[in-house]
């Protein structure tokens, strides 16, 4: 009895766990997008890269401040020989002292004054690179949002398809049952019953495929959102019903103004110009202000205190006249690469926008056609059903009309979601997607 109790307890726990795992969670599209922005690896990596560029910029800015160094030494001297030149001709000089230790303390400060404007251009370059990385991170957020939208819409389509197929399955099973009764009474041929049963089997296969597709998309979405394994998402009808589409782009101009990836490459182009100026800075000398303090004690010989020094330091690498030309050409070549990449991206964006516009209008046209197809298929099924009941149509005609009606209903149901998906895709390629959600700073 104890074993049975433990067994029952274990089964009950497993049952509760299974129910919890299968419990569906309702999530709006806005919630899903923000969850992805907070949890996805792509956005996390983009934010980390922005932080790295920020610290790189701060590190470069720190180079414009003076370098200040303090050092000290204490040394023991073994059997040091002291020869004071000033006492060589003084025969009456006292015996030389024993020198066995040396202490030195010093402080030095260096302030860069001029280096061919290298420092200013280096700061400007890293500022542009930081802004470029920030723009890239914003573009990553848009791409992640679009990925969520695609998964979200696909999951909605899959769930609606399963629901419509199950609804049709009930009608098909009822028809097969009715045909079975008619076949028992020899009113219809057995072949007609088999056709009705075959349609039930086909619908079951379609449901299995649609359910499998739903499970795959659901897993992809919860993985992106970092939700617990086993979470079943239920898409809200409200995210697709009465959806308003405003400010629909009609050309590529919004994309050229708002695309963050284009802004990033433009900022990289500005950074490359600063890099060219940095390379040319090697042709100029470096000038620094220098200052220092030193204290020295050589035991029993000399003590130096408050020895201040200051002045101007100049350095010039003469070999740069011959060697630096290659570095300048390299910087100019990289700038040319970025210019070509910007031109290529601009053309690609124009093509993307035009394609998205065409696909959006196509989705609208398809929605209108599917609406007509639903009415036509419903009327066709009604007519065929009347003819079948009056012996003017065969089973093939009835089943074919039923399949056409089901197909039309599925297409019409999914058409609205497809329009919304294409609308978001159009906003994405024109750089306006994140504006439709509450924007959170990177």
Short mmCIF file of C-alpha atoms in Angstrom, two decimals:
data_model
loop_
_atom_site.label_atom_id
_atom_site.label_comp_id
_atom_site.label_asym_id
_atom_site.label_seq_id
_atom_site.Cartn_x
_atom_site.Cartn_y
_atom_site.Cartn_z
CA UNK A 1 0.00 0.00 0.00
CA UNK A 2 2.91 2.35 0.74
CA UNK A 3 4.35 1.70 -2.69
CA UNK A 4 1.01 2.37 -4.30
CA UNK A 5 0.64 5.65 -2.41
CA UNK A 6 4.07 6.81 -3.48
CA UNK A 7 3.30 5.75 -7.05
CA UNK A 8 0.03 7.67 -7.06
CA UNK A 9 1.74 10.72 -5.57
CA UNK A 10 4.45 10.60 -8.22
CA UNK A 11 1.95 10.25 -11.03
CA UNK A 12 -0.07 13.16 -9.69
CA UNK A 13 3.05 15.36 -9.57
CA UNK A 14 3.97 14.39 -13.12
CA UNK A 15 0.43 15.10 -14.22
CA UNK A 16 0.48 18.57 -12.65
CA UNK A 17 3.88 19.28 -14.24
CA UNK A 18 2.61 18.19 -17.64
CA UNK A 19 -0.45 20.40 -17.31
CA UNK A 20 1.69 23.38 -16.33
CA UNK A 21 4.06 22.73 -19.23
CA UNK A 22 1.20 22.61 -21.71
CA UNK A 23 -0.58 25.66 -20.29
CA UNK A 24 -0.70 28.29 -22.98
CA UNK A 25 0.64 31.76 -22.35
CA UNK A 26 -0.95 34.72 -24.07
CA UNK A 27 1.53 37.29 -25.34
CA UNK A 28 0.86 40.44 -27.35
CA UNK A 29 3.14 41.36 -30.22
CA UNK A 30 4.34 44.46 -28.38
CA UNK A 31 5.21 42.36 -25.32
CA UNK A 32 7.02 39.82 -27.47
CA UNK A 33 9.13 42.48 -29.21
CA UNK A 34 10.15 44.13 -25.93
CA UNK A 35 10.92 40.75 -24.40
CA UNK A 36 13.21 39.99 -27.33
CA UNK A 37 14.95 43.36 -26.93
CA UNK A 38 15.58 42.56 -23.27
CA UNK A 39 16.52 38.88 -23.58
CA UNK A 40 17.85 38.04 -27.05
CA UNK A 41 21.51 37.25 -27.54
CA UNK A 42 21.69 39.44 -30.66
CA UNK A 43 20.66 42.60 -28.80
CA UNK A 44 22.87 41.69 -25.84
CA UNK A 45 25.89 41.34 -28.13
CA UNK A 46 25.06 44.62 -29.88
CA UNK A 47 24.85 46.43 -26.54
CA UNK A 48 28.18 44.94 -25.45
CA UNK A 49 29.84 46.19 -28.64
CA UNK A 50 28.47 49.69 -28.04
CA UNK A 51 29.90 49.64 -24.51
CA UNK A 52 33.29 48.52 -25.86
CA UNK A 53 33.36 51.39 -28.35
CA UNK A 54 32.40 53.81 -25.60
CA UNK A 55 35.33 52.71 -23.43
CA UNK A 56 37.68 52.84 -26.43
CA UNK A 57 36.63 56.44 -27.02
CA UNK A 58 37.17 57.33 -23.36
CA UNK A 59 40.59 55.66 -23.44
CA UNK A 60 41.62 57.73 -26.46
CA UNK A 61 40.39 60.94 -24.83
CA UNK A 62 42.51 60.18 -21.78
CA UNK A 63 45.64 60.45 -23.95
CA UNK A 64 45.21 64.22 -24.21
CA UNK A 65 45.85 64.63 -20.49
CA UNK A 66 49.40 64.97 -19.08
CA UNK A 67 51.42 61.89 -18.19
CA UNK A 68 52.67 62.10 -14.61
CA UNK A 69 55.08 59.52 -13.27
CA UNK A 70 56.76 59.10 -9.89
CA UNK A 71 59.70 56.77 -9.34
CA UNK A 72 62.21 56.06 -6.59
CA UNK A 73 65.29 53.89 -6.10
CA UNK A 74 67.29 52.66 -3.17
CA UNK A 75 70.55 50.88 -3.99
CA UNK A 76 73.27 49.36 -1.85
CA UNK A 77 76.77 49.91 -3.26
CA UNK A 78 79.51 47.31 -2.62
CA UNK A 79 83.13 48.55 -2.41
CA UNK A 80 82.46 51.63 -4.49
CA UNK A 81 85.60 53.46 -5.57
CA UNK A 82 85.27 57.23 -5.38
CA UNK A 83 87.63 59.40 -7.37
CA UNK A 84 86.92 63.11 -7.00
CA UNK A 85 88.74 64.86 -9.83
CA UNK A 86 88.74 68.08 -7.94
CA UNK A 87 90.94 66.51 -5.25
CA UNK A 88 93.56 64.90 -7.51
CA UNK A 89 96.02 67.80 -7.11
CA UNK A 90 95.30 68.35 -3.42
CA UNK A 91 97.83 66.24 -1.59
CA UNK A 92 96.49 67.28 1.76
CA UNK A 93 93.01 66.05 1.04
CA UNK A 94 91.38 64.03 3.72
CA UNK A 95 90.67 60.36 3.26
CA UNK A 96 87.76 59.64 0.91
CA UNK A 97 84.43 58.67 2.52
CA UNK A 98 82.91 55.24 2.34
CA UNK A 99 80.03 55.19 -0.13
CA UNK A 100 77.66 52.24 0.27
CA UNK A 101 74.17 53.49 -0.66
CA UNK A 102 72.35 55.60 -3.23
CA UNK A 103 68.80 57.00 -3.03
CA UNK A 104 67.02 58.69 -5.94
CA UNK A 105 63.48 60.05 -6.14
CA UNK A 106 61.96 61.80 -9.15
CA UNK A 107 58.71 62.99 -10.64
CA UNK A 108 58.21 63.71 -14.34
CA UNK A 109 55.27 65.28 -16.23
CA UNK A 110 54.75 65.37 -20.00
CA UNK A 111 52.01 67.30 -21.77
CA UNK A 112 51.52 66.72 -25.53
CA UNK A 113 51.23 70.03 -27.37
CA UNK A 114 51.39 69.17 -31.05
CA UNK A 115 51.61 65.94 -33.05
CA UNK A 116 50.27 66.90 -36.45
CA UNK A 117 46.70 67.01 -35.05
CA UNK A 118 46.95 63.24 -34.58
CA UNK A 119 45.27 63.24 -31.19
CA UNK A 120 42.29 65.37 -32.28
CA UNK A 121 41.72 63.19 -35.36
CA UNK A 122 42.07 60.04 -33.28
CA UNK A 123 39.35 61.26 -30.92
CA UNK A 124 37.14 62.25 -33.85
CA UNK A 125 37.64 58.84 -35.47
CA UNK A 126 36.64 56.97 -32.32
CA UNK A 127 33.63 59.23 -31.79
CA UNK A 128 32.42 58.32 -35.28
CA UNK A 129 33.11 54.63 -34.65
CA UNK A 130 31.15 54.81 -31.40
CA UNK A 131 28.19 56.45 -33.15
CA UNK A 132 28.45 53.89 -35.95
CA UNK A 133 28.32 51.02 -33.46
CA UNK A 134 25.31 52.65 -31.77
CA UNK A 135 23.54 52.85 -35.15
CA UNK A 136 24.43 49.21 -35.83
CA UNK A 137 22.93 48.24 -32.47
CA UNK A 138 19.72 50.09 -33.37
CA UNK A 139 19.62 48.22 -36.67
CA UNK A 140 20.08 44.96 -34.77
CA UNK A 141 17.05 45.84 -32.63
CA UNK A 142 15.01 46.37 -35.80
CA UNK A 143 16.13 43.03 -37.23
CA UNK A 144 15.28 41.23 -33.98
CA UNK A 145 11.87 42.92 -33.89
CA UNK A 146 11.22 41.81 -37.47
CA UNK A 147 12.25 38.25 -36.61
CA UNK A 148 9.76 38.27 -33.71
CA UNK A 149 7.03 39.62 -36.00
CA UNK A 150 7.65 36.89 -38.57
CA UNK A 151 7.57 34.15 -35.94
CA UNK A 152 4.53 35.72 -34.29
CA UNK A 153 2.57 35.99 -37.54
CA UNK A 154 3.63 32.50 -38.65
CA UNK A 155 2.53 31.06 -35.31
CA UNK A 156 -0.83 32.83 -35.64
CA UNK A 157 -1.25 31.41 -39.14
CA UNK A 158 -0.37 27.92 -37.95
CA UNK A 159 -2.79 28.07 -35.02
CA UNK A 160 -5.64 29.37 -37.20
CA UNK A 161 -4.91 26.69 -39.81
CA UNK A 162 -5.10 23.96 -37.17
CA UNK A 163 -8.35 25.41 -35.84
CA UNK A 164 -9.97 25.54 -39.30
CA UNK A 165 -8.78 22.03 -40.15
CA UNK A 166 -10.21 20.66 -36.91
CA UNK A 167 -13.50 22.40 -37.61
CA UNK A 168 -13.56 20.87 -41.09
CA UNK A 169 -12.57 17.52 -39.60
CA UNK A 170 -15.76 17.44 -37.54
CA UNK A 171 -17.86 18.01 -40.65
CA UNK A 172 -15.89 15.39 -42.60
CA UNK A 173 -16.28 12.82 -39.80
CA UNK A 174 -19.99 13.52 -39.60
CA UNK A 175 -20.25 13.07 -43.37
CA UNK A 176 -18.33 9.79 -43.16
CA UNK A 177 -20.66 8.61 -40.39
CA UNK A 178 -23.74 9.57 -42.42
CA UNK A 179 -22.33 7.84 -45.47
CA UNK A 180 -21.69 4.77 -43.34
CA UNK A 181 -25.35 4.64 -42.35
CA UNK A 182 -26.43 5.14 -45.93
CA UNK A 183 -24.07 2.41 -47.10
CA UNK A 184 -25.49 0.00 -44.51
CA UNK A 185 -28.93 0.63 -45.95
CA UNK A 186 -27.49 0.19 -49.47
CA UNK A 187 -28.53 3.72 -50.43
CA UNK A 188 -25.04 4.67 -51.62
CA UNK A 189 -22.19 2.60 -52.95
CA UNK A 190 -19.35 1.53 -50.68
CA UNK A 191 -16.98 3.41 -52.94
CA UNK A 192 -18.63 6.70 -51.89
CA UNK A 193 -18.16 5.79 -48.22
CA UNK A 194 -14.49 5.04 -48.82
CA UNK A 195 -14.04 8.42 -50.51
CA UNK A 196 -15.56 10.19 -47.49
CA UNK A 197 -13.36 8.17 -45.12
CA UNK A 198 -10.31 8.93 -47.26
CA UNK A 199 -11.02 12.65 -46.96
CA UNK A 200 -11.13 12.28 -43.16
CA UNK A 201 -7.71 10.62 -43.28
CA UNK A 202 -6.30 13.40 -45.46
CA UNK A 203 -7.60 16.03 -43.07
CA UNK A 204 -5.98 14.20 -40.14
CA UNK A 205 -2.66 14.20 -41.99
CA UNK A 206 -3.05 17.91 -42.70
CA UNK A 207 -3.77 18.56 -39.02
CA UNK A 208 -0.67 16.59 -38.01
CA UNK A 209 1.50 18.58 -40.44
CA UNK A 210 -0.01 21.90 -39.34
CA UNK A 211 0.43 20.98 -35.66
CA UNK A 212 4.04 20.00 -36.29
CA UNK A 213 4.62 23.33 -38.02
CA UNK A 214 2.98 25.15 -35.10
CA UNK A 215 5.21 23.36 -32.58
CA UNK A 216 8.37 24.21 -34.53
CA UNK A 217 7.50 27.90 -34.84
CA UNK A 218 6.45 28.03 -31.18
CA UNK A 219 9.81 26.59 -30.15
CA UNK A 220 11.70 29.05 -32.34
CA UNK A 221 9.83 31.97 -30.82
CA UNK A 222 10.19 30.92 -27.17
CA UNK A 223 13.90 30.27 -27.78
CA UNK A 224 14.32 33.77 -29.15
CA UNK A 225 12.39 35.23 -26.20
CA UNK A 226 14.28 33.06 -23.67
CA UNK A 227 11.06 31.59 -22.29
CA UNK A 228 11.06 28.24 -20.45
CA UNK A 229 11.14 25.12 -22.60
CA UNK A 230 7.63 23.75 -22.99
CA UNK A 231 5.92 27.16 -22.98
CA UNK A 232 2.98 27.17 -25.37
CA UNK A 233 2.19 30.60 -26.76
CA UNK A 234 -1.30 31.58 -27.77
CA UNK A 235 -1.50 34.46 -30.21
CA UNK A 236 -4.13 37.05 -29.44
CA UNK A 237 -6.70 37.75 -32.11
CA UNK A 238 -6.69 41.42 -31.05
CA UNK A 239 -3.19 41.89 -32.49
CA UNK A 240 -4.58 41.21 -35.96
CA UNK A 241 -8.19 42.36 -35.77
CA UNK A 242 -8.84 46.01 -36.65
CA UNK A 243 -5.11 46.63 -37.11
CA UNK A 244 -4.41 50.16 -38.35
CA UNK A 245 -1.63 50.76 -40.87
CA UNK A 246 -0.48 54.38 -40.98
CA UNK A 247 2.23 56.31 -42.83
CA UNK A 248 2.78 53.63 -45.44
CA UNK A 249 6.02 54.38 -47.36
CA UNK A 250 5.70 54.82 -51.11
CA UNK A 251 9.37 55.27 -52.07
CA UNK A 252 12.91 54.77 -50.83
CA UNK A 253 13.34 58.27 -49.36
CA UNK A 254 12.38 57.30 -45.76
CA UNK A 255 14.85 54.41 -45.96
CA UNK A 256 17.72 56.65 -47.07
CA UNK A 257 16.94 58.96 -44.15
CA UNK A 258 16.24 56.40 -41.41
CA UNK A 259 18.10 53.15 -42.13
CA UNK A 260 20.50 52.61 -39.26
CA UNK A 261 22.80 50.30 -41.21
CA UNK A 262 23.24 53.03 -43.82
CA UNK A 263 23.92 55.58 -41.09
CA UNK A 264 26.49 53.23 -39.57
CA UNK A 265 28.45 52.89 -42.79
CA UNK A 266 28.28 56.65 -43.36
CA UNK A 267 29.77 57.21 -39.91
CA UNK A 268 32.45 54.66 -40.69
CA UNK A 269 33.22 56.74 -43.77
CA UNK A 270 33.73 59.81 -41.59
CA UNK A 271 36.00 57.78 -39.33
CA UNK A 272 38.06 56.69 -42.32
CA UNK A 273 38.68 60.35 -43.25
CA UNK A 274 39.97 61.01 -39.75
CA UNK A 275 42.17 57.93 -40.11
CA UNK A 276 43.74 59.42 -43.25
CA UNK A 277 44.55 62.61 -41.34
CA UNK A 278 46.08 60.52 -38.56
CA UNK A 279 48.31 58.74 -41.07
CA UNK A 280 49.45 62.07 -42.52
CA UNK A 281 50.26 63.34 -39.00
CA UNK A 282 53.45 61.23 -39.04
CA UNK A 283 54.94 63.80 -41.43
CA UNK A 284 55.00 66.38 -38.60
CA UNK A 285 57.20 66.56 -35.50
CA UNK A 286 55.88 65.93 -31.99
CA UNK A 287 56.18 68.69 -29.41
CA UNK A 288 55.70 68.15 -25.68
CA UNK A 289 55.97 70.29 -22.58
CA UNK A 290 58.09 68.54 -19.99
CA UNK A 291 58.74 69.19 -16.31
CA UNK A 292 60.13 67.30 -13.37
CA UNK A 293 61.60 67.11 -9.91
CA UNK A 294 64.54 65.07 -8.64
CA UNK A 295 66.07 64.35 -5.25
CA UNK A 296 69.35 62.44 -4.90
CA UNK A 297 71.45 61.26 -1.97
CA UNK A 298 74.80 59.53 -2.49
CA UNK A 299 75.83 58.72 1.05
CA UNK A 300 78.73 60.71 2.39
CA UNK A 301 79.30 62.34 -1.02
CA UNK A 302 76.47 64.47 -2.35
CA UNK A 303 72.85 65.39 -1.61
CA UNK A 304 70.60 67.06 -4.18
CA UNK A 305 67.19 68.46 -3.18
CA UNK A 306 64.46 70.45 -4.93
CA UNK A 307 66.06 70.03 -8.34
CA UNK A 308 63.24 71.28 -10.59
CA UNK A 309 63.40 71.06 -14.37
CA UNK A 310 61.10 72.16 -17.19
CA UNK A 311 61.33 72.71 -20.88
CA UNK A 312 60.19 71.73 -24.35
CA UNK A 313 60.68 68.36 -25.98
CA UNK A 314 60.75 67.91 -29.76
CA UNK A 315 60.99 64.63 -31.64
CA UNK A 316 60.84 63.88 -35.35
CA UNK A 317 61.15 60.57 -37.12
CA UNK A 318 63.03 61.38 -40.32
CA UNK A 319 62.34 57.91 -41.75
CA UNK A 320 58.61 58.74 -41.85
CA UNK A 321 59.31 60.95 -44.88
CA UNK A 322 60.02 57.80 -46.85
CA UNK A 323 58.00 55.15 -45.01
CA UNK A 324 54.73 56.91 -44.16
CA UNK A 325 53.50 57.18 -47.75
CA UNK A 326 52.38 53.56 -47.66
CA UNK A 327 50.41 54.09 -44.45
CA UNK A 328 48.62 57.07 -46.01
CA UNK A 329 47.76 55.09 -49.15
CA UNK A 330 46.45 52.24 -47.00
CA UNK A 331 44.17 54.60 -45.08
CA UNK A 332 42.92 56.14 -48.34
CA UNK A 333 42.28 52.69 -49.82
CA UNK A 334 40.19 51.67 -46.79
CA UNK A 335 38.19 54.90 -47.16
CA UNK A 336 37.52 53.99 -50.79
CA UNK A 337 36.32 50.54 -49.71
CA UNK A 338 33.81 52.11 -47.35
CA UNK A 339 32.60 54.52 -50.04
CA UNK A 340 31.95 51.62 -52.42
CA UNK A 341 30.22 49.66 -49.65
CA UNK A 342 27.95 52.63 -48.98
CA UNK A 343 27.05 52.90 -52.68
CA UNK A 344 26.29 49.18 -52.83
CA UNK A 345 24.15 49.31 -49.69
CA UNK A 346 22.23 52.31 -51.03
CA UNK A 347 21.34 50.41 -54.21
CA UNK A 348 20.41 47.34 -52.19
CA UNK A 349 18.14 49.40 -49.95
CA UNK A 350 16.32 50.84 -52.98
CA UNK A 351 15.71 47.34 -54.30
CA UNK A 352 14.56 46.12 -50.87
CA UNK A 353 12.10 48.98 -50.50
CA UNK A 354 10.62 48.52 -53.97
CA UNK A 355 10.24 44.78 -53.38
CA UNK A 356 8.56 45.38 -50.00
CA UNK A 357 6.15 47.92 -51.53
CA UNK A 358 5.16 45.47 -54.27
CA UNK A 359 4.70 42.61 -51.81
CA UNK A 360 2.55 44.77 -49.53
CA UNK A 361 0.24 45.78 -52.37
CA UNK A 362 0.13 42.18 -53.57
CA UNK A 363 -0.97 41.05 -50.10
CA UNK A 364 -3.80 43.61 -50.18
CA UNK A 365 -4.93 42.43 -53.61
CA UNK A 366 -4.77 38.79 -52.52
CA UNK A 367 -6.91 39.60 -49.48
CA UNK A 368 -9.60 41.04 -51.76
CA UNK A 369 -9.47 38.00 -54.04
CA UNK A 370 -9.59 35.59 -51.10
CA UNK A 371 -12.64 37.44 -49.80
CA UNK A 372 -14.38 36.88 -53.12
CA UNK A 373 -13.18 33.26 -53.17
CA UNK A 374 -14.81 32.57 -49.77
CA UNK A 375 -18.17 33.80 -50.99
CA UNK A 376 -17.79 31.92 -54.28
CA UNK A 377 -16.68 28.66 -52.67
CA UNK A 378 -19.47 28.82 -50.08
CA UNK A 379 -22.08 29.35 -52.77
CA UNK A 380 -20.50 26.63 -54.90
CA UNK A 381 -20.63 24.15 -52.00
CA UNK A 382 -24.28 25.01 -51.33
CA UNK A 383 -25.20 24.41 -54.96
CA UNK A 384 -23.22 21.17 -55.20
CA UNK A 385 -24.76 19.97 -51.92
CA UNK A 386 -28.27 20.61 -53.25
CA UNK A 387 -27.41 18.79 -56.47
CA UNK A 388 -25.91 15.89 -54.52
CA UNK A 389 -29.00 15.62 -52.34
CA UNK A 390 -31.11 15.53 -55.50
CA UNK A 391 -28.85 13.01 -57.25
CA UNK A 392 -27.50 15.51 -59.77
CA UNK A 393 -23.90 15.49 -58.49
CA UNK A 394 -21.64 12.67 -57.37
CA UNK A 395 -19.51 12.28 -54.26
CA UNK A 396 -16.38 13.53 -56.02
CA UNK A 397 -18.09 16.83 -56.78
CA UNK A 398 -19.25 17.20 -53.17
CA UNK A 399 -15.85 16.44 -51.65
CA UNK A 400 -14.05 18.68 -54.13
CA UNK A 401 -16.40 21.57 -53.31
CA UNK A 402 -15.76 20.98 -49.60
CA UNK A 403 -11.97 21.10 -50.10
CA UNK A 404 -12.22 24.31 -52.13
CA UNK A 405 -14.34 25.92 -49.43
CA UNK A 406 -11.84 24.90 -46.74
CA UNK A 407 -8.93 26.24 -48.79
CA UNK A 408 -10.70 29.54 -49.39
CA UNK A 409 -11.50 29.94 -45.68
CA UNK A 410 -7.88 29.24 -44.69
CA UNK A 411 -6.51 31.67 -47.28
CA UNK A 412 -8.92 34.40 -46.21
CA UNK A 413 -8.15 33.90 -42.52
CA UNK A 414 -4.41 34.10 -43.10
CA UNK A 415 -4.59 36.99 -45.57
CA UNK A 416 -5.06 39.64 -42.86
CA UNK A 417 -2.02 38.39 -40.96
CA UNK A 418 -0.05 38.35 -44.20
CA UNK A 419 -0.92 42.01 -44.86
CA UNK A 420 0.23 43.00 -41.39
CA UNK A 421 3.43 40.98 -41.81
CA UNK A 422 4.19 42.69 -45.13
CA UNK A 423 3.36 46.07 -43.61
CA UNK A 424 5.90 45.54 -40.84
CA UNK A 425 8.41 44.30 -43.41
CA UNK A 426 7.93 47.54 -45.35
CA UNK A 427 8.50 49.57 -42.19
CA UNK A 428 11.60 47.51 -41.47
CA UNK A 429 13.28 48.11 -44.84
CA UNK A 430 12.54 51.84 -44.54
CA UNK A 431 14.04 52.04 -41.04
CA UNK A 432 10.76 52.90 -39.28
CA UNK A 433 9.94 49.64 -37.53
CA UNK A 434 11.06 50.51 -34.00
CA UNK A 435 9.02 53.71 -34.15
CA UNK A 436 5.86 51.57 -34.05
CA UNK A 437 6.84 50.20 -30.63
CA UNK A 438 7.84 51.96 -27.44
CA UNK A 439 11.51 52.71 -27.97
CA UNK A 440 13.91 51.84 -25.17
CA UNK A 441 17.45 53.17 -25.23
CA UNK A 442 20.29 50.81 -25.94
#
